[in-house]
Every structure is written in C-alpha cells, then in structure tokens.
Amino acid sequence: AQSVTQLDSQVPVFEEAPVELRCNYSSSVSVYLFWYVQYPNQGLQLLLKYLSGSTLVKGINGFEAEFNKSQTSFHLRKPSVHISDTAEYFCAVNTPSTGTASKLTFGTGTRLQVTL
Amino acid sequence: EAQVTQNPRYLITVTGKKLTVTCSQNMNHEYMSWYRQDPGLGLRQIYYSMNVEVTDKGDVPEGYKVSRKEKRNFPLILESPSPNQTSLYFCASSLGRTNNSPLHFGNGTRLTVT
C-alpha cells in the first residue's frame, strides 16, 4: 500500500521569501508523484509531476520539486513567493500500473499563507 | 474549454432526504472519480469509474452510490444523507489509460446535512 505524509499543515511565509513544502511517501514499488494546488473556492489543479527521468521537475508558476528516492521525498520549492501563491498544496502518489484501478493517494495538504 | 462541471456548488439538506450531485466532463476521459475533502484528512476517494458501466469502491464508499451510464457523466447519489456526510466534494477525471494521467477537478460541491 502507498501513503503520503505532509508534515506541515500550515506554512506562513513573507512575500518574496523562499519556501519549501515537504512531502514524504511510502511505497514498496516505483512511484509517480504529483503536486496539486487548490486556490480558495476552486478545485485542485496540477502543479507538476514526476514520472521518471530527471529528478528535478519544474512546474507552473515558478514551482519545482525534487524526487529523492533514498529519502522517499518529493519536496516542493519556490525561490520567491507571491501573495497569489496563497493556497493549499497537496502531494499525491500513484504507482505505475496499466489497465487497473488508478489509486491516487493524497496527503492531508499544506496551507501556504503568504503575507506582506 | 476543457472542464469538469459539478452541480450544485452549494447544497444544504436535511437528514434522510435523497440527493444527487451531478458531474460532467467534456474531455472524453475514461476515468472519473469522486473525492470528499475534510479538514485535516485531505482528499479521500469515494468511488471511481474506469469506463462506462464500470464502477468500484474507493476508500470511503459507505452511504454513497454512483452510476456511469454515459462516458461524460458520473453522478454521486446520497440515498439517505447523514450529518457525517457534510463535506466538500470533488469530481475528477483523467484519460485513465495509465496511472500517470493527471486528474482534472471540478470546482467542488459544499454539502451541509442538518
């Protein structure tokens, strides 16, 4: 079985400061990893994904994440945040498997609060 | 515009009164799913569907029903809602042929059961 842990439920940060949102996963097989963002009163939208290849993945809005297999982590980073980045961020994991159920497992979310 | 449309956005009902939340996607996606989002618990999968007439339970299916008679629609049915089903519900879809397909989400339905 796979699982995702987002240790930080809330991360307050000042505008233009760097931020890292932590995500650790557990799986006995290889994984696909995703970060989704949820802006207020909206559904989730894909920020970035790791499927294979380069461990550094770049996404939308200047975010990036690094897959670290030895530490089973997929932390999300941005060098300089904006007020508009205030949102809830979800890490999610799935396993490569074709023709079977898609069991995407979400973390509990991290609320990023950017202030002036 | 490619989208997943849920209706209604907000719904207040009373215990035991049957309700349906509709979900429709215009991307010809095979895979559709329902999630509920609760504070501190993240998103939990209720039911999913791999294709027309193919549905299966997710992690928290109790008290819910779904149907997939057409590819584009995947309604969520609460036959006898209870207060513990008060939550924010999301419908999502993806191509579904492999597990690396990202999900496209609707804007959510906030349900309150009194």
mmCIF file of C-alpha atoms in Angstrom:
data_model
loop_
_atom_site.group_PDB
_atom_site.id
_atom_site.type_symbol
_atom_site.label_atom_id
_atom_site.label_comp_id
_atom_site.label_asym_id
_atom_site.label_seq_id
_atom_site.Cartn_x
_atom_site.Cartn_y
_atom_site.Cartn_z
ATOM 1 C CA ALA A 1 0.000 0.000 0.000
ATOM 2 C CA GLN A 2 1.148 3.540 -0.676
ATOM 3 C CA SER A 3 0.867 6.573 1.558
ATOM 4 C CA VAL A 4 1.837 10.236 1.602
ATOM 5 C CA THR A 5 2.834 12.376 4.559
ATOM 6 C CA GLN A 6 2.783 16.150 4.529
ATOM 7 C CA LEU A 7 4.192 17.032 7.923
ATOM 8 C CA ASP A 8 3.378 20.742 7.801
ATOM 9 C CA SER A 9 -0.296 21.592 7.912
ATOM 10 C CA GLN A 10 0.439 25.311 7.608
ATOM 11 C CA VAL A 11 3.437 27.272 6.357
ATOM 12 C CA PRO A 12 3.439 31.043 6.864
ATOM 13 C CA VAL A 13 5.957 32.990 4.777
ATOM 14 C CA PHE A 14 6.623 36.582 3.787
ATOM 15 C CA GLU A 15 6.301 37.665 0.198
ATOM 16 C CA GLU A 16 9.500 37.267 -1.862
ATOM 17 C CA ALA A 17 10.911 34.753 0.621
ATOM 18 C CA PRO A 18 11.752 31.190 -0.455
ATOM 19 C CA VAL A 19 9.529 28.322 0.596
ATOM 20 C CA GLU A 20 9.734 24.551 0.816
ATOM 21 C CA LEU A 21 6.701 22.334 1.339
ATOM 22 C CA ARG A 22 7.630 18.866 2.470
ATOM 23 C CA CYS A 23 6.256 15.596 1.182
ATOM 24 C CA ASN A 24 7.342 12.077 2.056
ATOM 25 C CA TYR A 25 5.866 8.956 0.522
ATOM 26 C CA SER A 26 5.801 5.284 1.294
ATOM 27 C CA SER A 27 5.574 2.640 -1.392
ATOM 28 C CA SER A 28 7.025 -0.805 -1.985
ATOM 29 C CA VAL A 29 7.212 -0.226 -5.734
ATOM 30 C CA SER A 30 8.233 2.577 -8.044
ATOM 31 C CA VAL A 31 6.020 5.646 -7.959
ATOM 32 C CA TYR A 32 4.546 8.549 -9.822
ATOM 33 C CA LEU A 33 4.446 11.728 -7.757
ATOM 34 C CA PHE A 34 2.288 14.809 -8.138
ATOM 35 C CA TRP A 35 1.782 18.194 -6.560
ATOM 36 C CA TYR A 36 -1.631 19.809 -6.860
ATOM 37 C CA VAL A 37 -2.638 23.327 -5.800
ATOM 38 C CA GLN A 38 -6.059 24.406 -4.582
ATOM 39 C CA TYR A 39 -6.859 28.115 -4.643
ATOM 40 C CA PRO A 40 -9.741 29.353 -2.477
ATOM 41 C CA ASN A 41 -13.141 28.142 -3.665
ATOM 42 C CA GLN A 42 -11.669 26.166 -6.528
ATOM 43 C CA GLY A 43 -10.865 22.593 -7.387
ATOM 44 C CA LEU A 44 -7.363 21.190 -7.447
ATOM 45 C CA GLN A 45 -5.101 21.780 -10.409
ATOM 46 C CA LEU A 46 -1.876 20.071 -11.342
ATOM 47 C CA LEU A 47 1.280 21.960 -10.397
ATOM 48 C CA LEU A 48 3.860 19.413 -11.523
ATOM 49 C CA LYS A 49 4.516 15.693 -11.745
ATOM 50 C CA TYR A 50 7.394 13.234 -11.601
ATOM 51 C CA LEU A 51 7.077 10.124 -13.730
ATOM 52 C CA SER A 52 10.675 9.137 -14.476
ATOM 53 C CA GLY A 53 13.975 10.581 -15.646
ATOM 54 C CA SER A 54 15.372 13.805 -14.216
ATOM 55 C CA THR A 55 14.735 14.067 -10.511
ATOM 56 C CA LEU A 56 14.260 17.837 -10.664
ATOM 57 C CA VAL A 57 10.845 18.671 -12.014
ATOM 58 C CA LYS A 58 9.703 22.148 -12.956
ATOM 59 C CA GLY A 59 6.062 23.120 -12.821
ATOM 60 C CA ILE A 60 3.824 26.097 -13.338
ATOM 61 C CA ASN A 61 4.085 29.424 -11.517
ATOM 62 C CA GLY A 62 7.818 29.022 -10.805
ATOM 63 C CA PHE A 63 7.489 25.947 -8.589
ATOM 64 C CA GLU A 64 9.812 22.985 -8.742
ATOM 65 C CA ALA A 65 10.175 19.716 -6.867
ATOM 66 C CA GLU A 66 12.951 17.201 -6.428
ATOM 67 C CA PHE A 67 12.416 13.467 -6.290
ATOM 68 C CA ASN A 68 14.730 11.828 -3.773
ATOM 69 C CA LYS A 69 14.391 8.069 -3.848
ATOM 70 C CA SER A 70 16.745 7.368 -0.950
ATOM 71 C CA GLN A 71 14.834 9.721 1.329
ATOM 72 C CA THR A 72 11.443 8.882 -0.241
ATOM 73 C CA SER A 73 10.716 12.577 -0.551
ATOM 74 C CA PHE A 74 9.270 14.939 -3.133
ATOM 75 C CA HIS A 75 9.564 18.409 -1.604
ATOM 76 C CA LEU A 76 8.101 21.415 -3.394
ATOM 77 C CA ARG A 77 10.109 24.636 -3.602
ATOM 78 C CA LYS A 78 9.820 28.165 -4.874
ATOM 79 C CA PRO A 79 12.690 30.665 -4.586
ATOM 80 C CA SER A 80 10.456 33.713 -4.167
ATOM 81 C CA VAL A 81 6.759 33.526 -3.347
ATOM 82 C CA HIS A 82 3.984 35.971 -4.171
ATOM 83 C CA ILE A 83 0.775 36.809 -2.384
ATOM 84 C CA SER A 84 -1.046 34.979 -5.166
ATOM 85 C CA ASP A 85 0.654 31.716 -4.146
ATOM 86 C CA THR A 86 -1.520 31.600 -1.032
ATOM 87 C CA ALA A 87 -3.335 28.294 -1.411
ATOM 88 C CA GLU A 88 -3.480 24.727 -0.207
ATOM 89 C CA TYR A 89 -0.963 22.338 -1.697
ATOM 90 C CA PHE A 90 -1.440 18.588 -1.937
ATOM 91 C CA CYS A 91 1.162 15.958 -2.624
ATOM 92 C CA ALA A 92 -0.085 12.735 -4.222
ATOM 93 C CA VAL A 93 1.389 9.369 -5.164
ATOM 94 C CA ASN A 94 0.420 6.661 -7.619
ATOM 95 C CA THR A 95 2.090 3.518 -8.868
ATOM 96 C CA PRO A 96 2.818 2.556 -12.497
ATOM 97 C CA SER A 97 0.121 0.105 -13.479
ATOM 98 C CA THR A 98 -1.769 -0.002 -16.722
ATOM 99 C CA GLY A 99 -5.266 -1.301 -17.161
ATOM 100 C CA THR A 100 -6.061 -1.347 -13.472
ATOM 101 C CA ALA A 101 -7.588 0.985 -10.943
ATOM 102 C CA SER A 102 -5.996 4.381 -10.531
ATOM 103 C CA LYS A 103 -5.326 4.603 -6.806
ATOM 104 C CA LEU A 104 -4.009 8.095 -6.467
ATOM 105 C CA THR A 105 -3.350 8.729 -2.779
ATOM 106 C CA PHE A 106 -3.318 12.302 -1.470
ATOM 107 C CA GLY A 107 -1.570 13.809 1.504
ATOM 108 C CA THR A 108 -3.507 15.876 4.018
ATOM 109 C CA GLY A 109 -2.409 19.159 2.468
ATOM 110 C CA THR A 110 -0.241 22.133 3.433
ATOM 111 C CA ARG A 111 -1.728 25.574 3.646
ATOM 112 C CA LEU A 112 0.734 28.160 2.337
ATOM 113 C CA GLN A 113 -0.035 31.609 3.697
ATOM 114 C CA VAL A 114 1.953 34.424 2.078
ATOM 115 C CA THR A 115 1.903 37.820 3.766
ATOM 116 C CA LEU A 116 3.463 41.212 3.084
ATOM 117 C CA GLU B 1 -12.985 24.841 -22.863
ATOM 118 C CA ALA B 2 -11.941 21.518 -21.310
ATOM 119 C CA GLN B 3 -13.564 21.216 -17.929
ATOM 120 C CA VAL B 4 -15.239 19.157 -15.258
ATOM 121 C CA THR B 5 -18.560 20.649 -14.203
ATOM 122 C CA GLN B 6 -20.214 19.880 -10.893
ATOM 123 C CA ASN B 7 -23.621 20.997 -9.733
ATOM 124 C CA PRO B 8 -24.700 22.393 -7.424
ATOM 125 C CA ARG B 9 -21.808 24.366 -5.877
ATOM 126 C CA TYR B 10 -23.586 24.601 -2.536
ATOM 127 C CA LEU B 11 -26.262 22.355 -1.081
ATOM 128 C CA ILE B 12 -27.968 22.366 2.298
ATOM 129 C CA THR B 13 -30.267 19.483 3.054
ATOM 130 C CA VAL B 14 -31.779 17.544 5.926
ATOM 131 C CA THR B 15 -31.026 14.077 7.181
ATOM 132 C CA GLY B 16 -32.586 11.355 5.070
ATOM 133 C CA LYS B 17 -33.545 13.420 2.029
ATOM 134 C CA LYS B 18 -32.102 11.799 -1.082
ATOM 135 C CA LEU B 19 -29.864 13.989 -3.203
ATOM 136 C CA THR B 20 -27.745 13.793 -6.339
ATOM 137 C CA VAL B 21 -24.647 15.783 -7.191
ATOM 138 C CA THR B 22 -24.005 15.835 -10.906
ATOM 139 C CA CYS B 23 -20.624 15.702 -12.618
ATOM 140 C CA SER B 24 -19.916 16.063 -16.300
ATOM 141 C CA GLN B 25 -16.659 16.234 -18.287
ATOM 142 C CA ASN B 26 -16.144 17.254 -21.897
ATOM 143 C CA MET B 27 -12.693 15.757 -22.454
ATOM 144 C CA ASN B 28 -13.760 12.229 -23.425
ATOM 145 C CA HIS B 29 -11.964 10.913 -20.353
ATOM 146 C CA GLU B 30 -12.386 7.256 -19.463
ATOM 147 C CA TYR B 31 -11.620 7.601 -15.769
ATOM 148 C CA MET B 32 -13.806 9.535 -13.326
ATOM 149 C CA SER B 33 -13.749 9.694 -9.574
ATOM 150 C CA TRP B 34 -15.396 11.296 -6.554
ATOM 151 C CA TYR B 35 -13.490 12.598 -3.543
ATOM 152 C CA ARG B 36 -14.501 14.200 -0.310
ATOM 153 C CA GLN B 37 -12.282 16.761 1.375
ATOM 154 C CA ASP B 38 -12.368 17.211 5.127
ATOM 155 C CA PRO B 39 -10.102 19.376 7.316
ATOM 156 C CA GLY B 40 -7.002 17.503 8.410
ATOM 157 C CA LEU B 41 -7.876 14.460 6.295
ATOM 158 C CA GLY B 42 -7.058 15.673 2.808
ATOM 159 C CA LEU B 43 -8.902 14.092 -0.101
ATOM 160 C CA ARG B 44 -10.371 10.636 0.249
ATOM 161 C CA GLN B 45 -11.708 8.681 -2.677
ATOM 162 C CA ILE B 46 -15.364 7.660 -2.518
ATOM 163 C CA TYR B 47 -15.949 5.834 -5.812
ATOM 164 C CA TYR B 48 -14.289 5.686 -9.168
ATOM 165 C CA SER B 49 -15.116 4.516 -12.663
ATOM 166 C CA MET B 50 -12.702 3.160 -15.246
ATOM 167 C CA ASN B 51 -15.256 3.408 -18.053
ATOM 168 C CA VAL B 52 -18.963 3.245 -18.879
ATOM 169 C CA GLU B 53 -20.764 0.746 -16.644
ATOM 170 C CA VAL B 54 -17.538 0.058 -14.705
ATOM 171 C CA THR B 55 -17.501 1.460 -11.177
ATOM 172 C CA ASP B 56 -15.715 0.480 -7.984
ATOM 173 C CA LYS B 57 -15.415 1.499 -4.367
ATOM 174 C CA GLY B 58 -12.747 3.848 -3.167
ATOM 175 C CA ASP B 59 -11.632 4.283 0.416
ATOM 176 C CA VAL B 60 -14.832 5.715 1.907
ATOM 177 C CA PRO B 61 -17.821 4.404 -0.108
ATOM 178 C CA GLU B 62 -20.317 3.898 2.720
ATOM 179 C CA GLY B 63 -23.503 5.913 2.267
ATOM 180 C CA TYR B 64 -22.840 6.759 -1.381
ATOM 181 C CA LYS B 65 -23.823 5.399 -4.780
ATOM 182 C CA VAL B 66 -22.640 6.228 -8.267
ATOM 183 C CA SER B 67 -23.545 5.339 -11.817
ATOM 184 C CA ARG B 68 -21.768 5.641 -15.157
ATOM 185 C CA LYS B 69 -24.312 5.218 -17.915
ATOM 186 C CA GLU B 70 -22.570 7.645 -20.236
ATOM 187 C CA LYS B 71 -18.897 8.414 -20.593
ATOM 188 C CA ARG B 72 -19.248 12.101 -19.772
ATOM 189 C CA ASN B 73 -21.448 11.860 -16.650
ATOM 190 C CA PHE B 74 -20.723 10.430 -13.214
ATOM 191 C CA PRO B 75 -23.376 11.449 -10.657
ATOM 192 C CA LEU B 76 -22.917 10.939 -6.925
ATOM 193 C CA ILE B 77 -26.030 9.816 -5.085
ATOM 194 C CA LEU B 78 -26.701 10.029 -1.371
ATOM 195 C CA GLU B 79 -29.789 7.904 -0.766
ATOM 196 C CA SER B 80 -30.176 8.912 2.896
ATOM 197 C CA PRO B 81 -27.730 11.675 3.811
ATOM 198 C CA SER B 82 -26.475 11.969 7.366
ATOM 199 C CA PRO B 83 -24.645 14.828 9.125
ATOM 200 C CA ASN B 84 -21.300 12.984 8.878
ATOM 201 C CA GLN B 85 -21.551 13.396 5.120
ATOM 202 C CA THR B 86 -21.276 17.150 5.491
ATOM 203 C CA SER B 87 -18.161 17.827 3.444
ATOM 204 C CA LEU B 88 -16.638 19.364 0.333
ATOM 205 C CA TYR B 89 -16.987 17.020 -2.629
ATOM 206 C CA PHE B 90 -14.899 16.961 -5.785
ATOM 207 C CA CYS B 91 -15.394 15.146 -9.024
ATOM 208 C CA ALA B 92 -12.317 14.473 -11.142
ATOM 209 C CA SER B 93 -11.496 12.844 -14.445
ATOM 210 C CA SER B 94 -8.456 11.689 -16.375
ATOM 211 C CA LEU B 95 -7.550 9.781 -19.508
ATOM 212 C CA GLY B 96 -7.082 6.839 -17.189
ATOM 213 C CA ARG B 97 -5.246 4.518 -19.524
ATOM 214 C CA THR B 98 -2.164 4.674 -17.328
ATOM 215 C CA ASN B 99 -1.655 5.862 -13.801
ATOM 216 C CA ASN B 100 0.452 8.853 -14.799
ATOM 217 C CA SER B 101 -2.514 10.751 -16.216
ATOM 218 C CA PRO B 102 -3.139 13.865 -14.143
ATOM 219 C CA LEU B 103 -6.587 14.447 -12.718
ATOM 220 C CA HIS B 104 -8.800 17.333 -13.784
ATOM 221 C CA PHE B 105 -11.037 18.531 -10.974
ATOM 222 C CA GLY B 106 -14.370 20.258 -10.805
ATOM 223 C CA ASN B 107 -14.800 23.320 -8.572
ATOM 224 C CA GLY B 108 -16.407 21.364 -5.775
ATOM 225 C CA THR B 109 -19.779 20.977 -4.089
ATOM 226 C CA ARG B 110 -20.090 22.045 -0.484
ATOM 227 C CA LEU B 111 -22.732 19.865 1.147
ATOM 228 C CA THR B 112 -24.256 20.528 4.551
ATOM 229 C CA VAL B 113 -26.552 17.929 6.075
ATOM 230 C CA THR B 114 -28.528 19.079 9.130
#
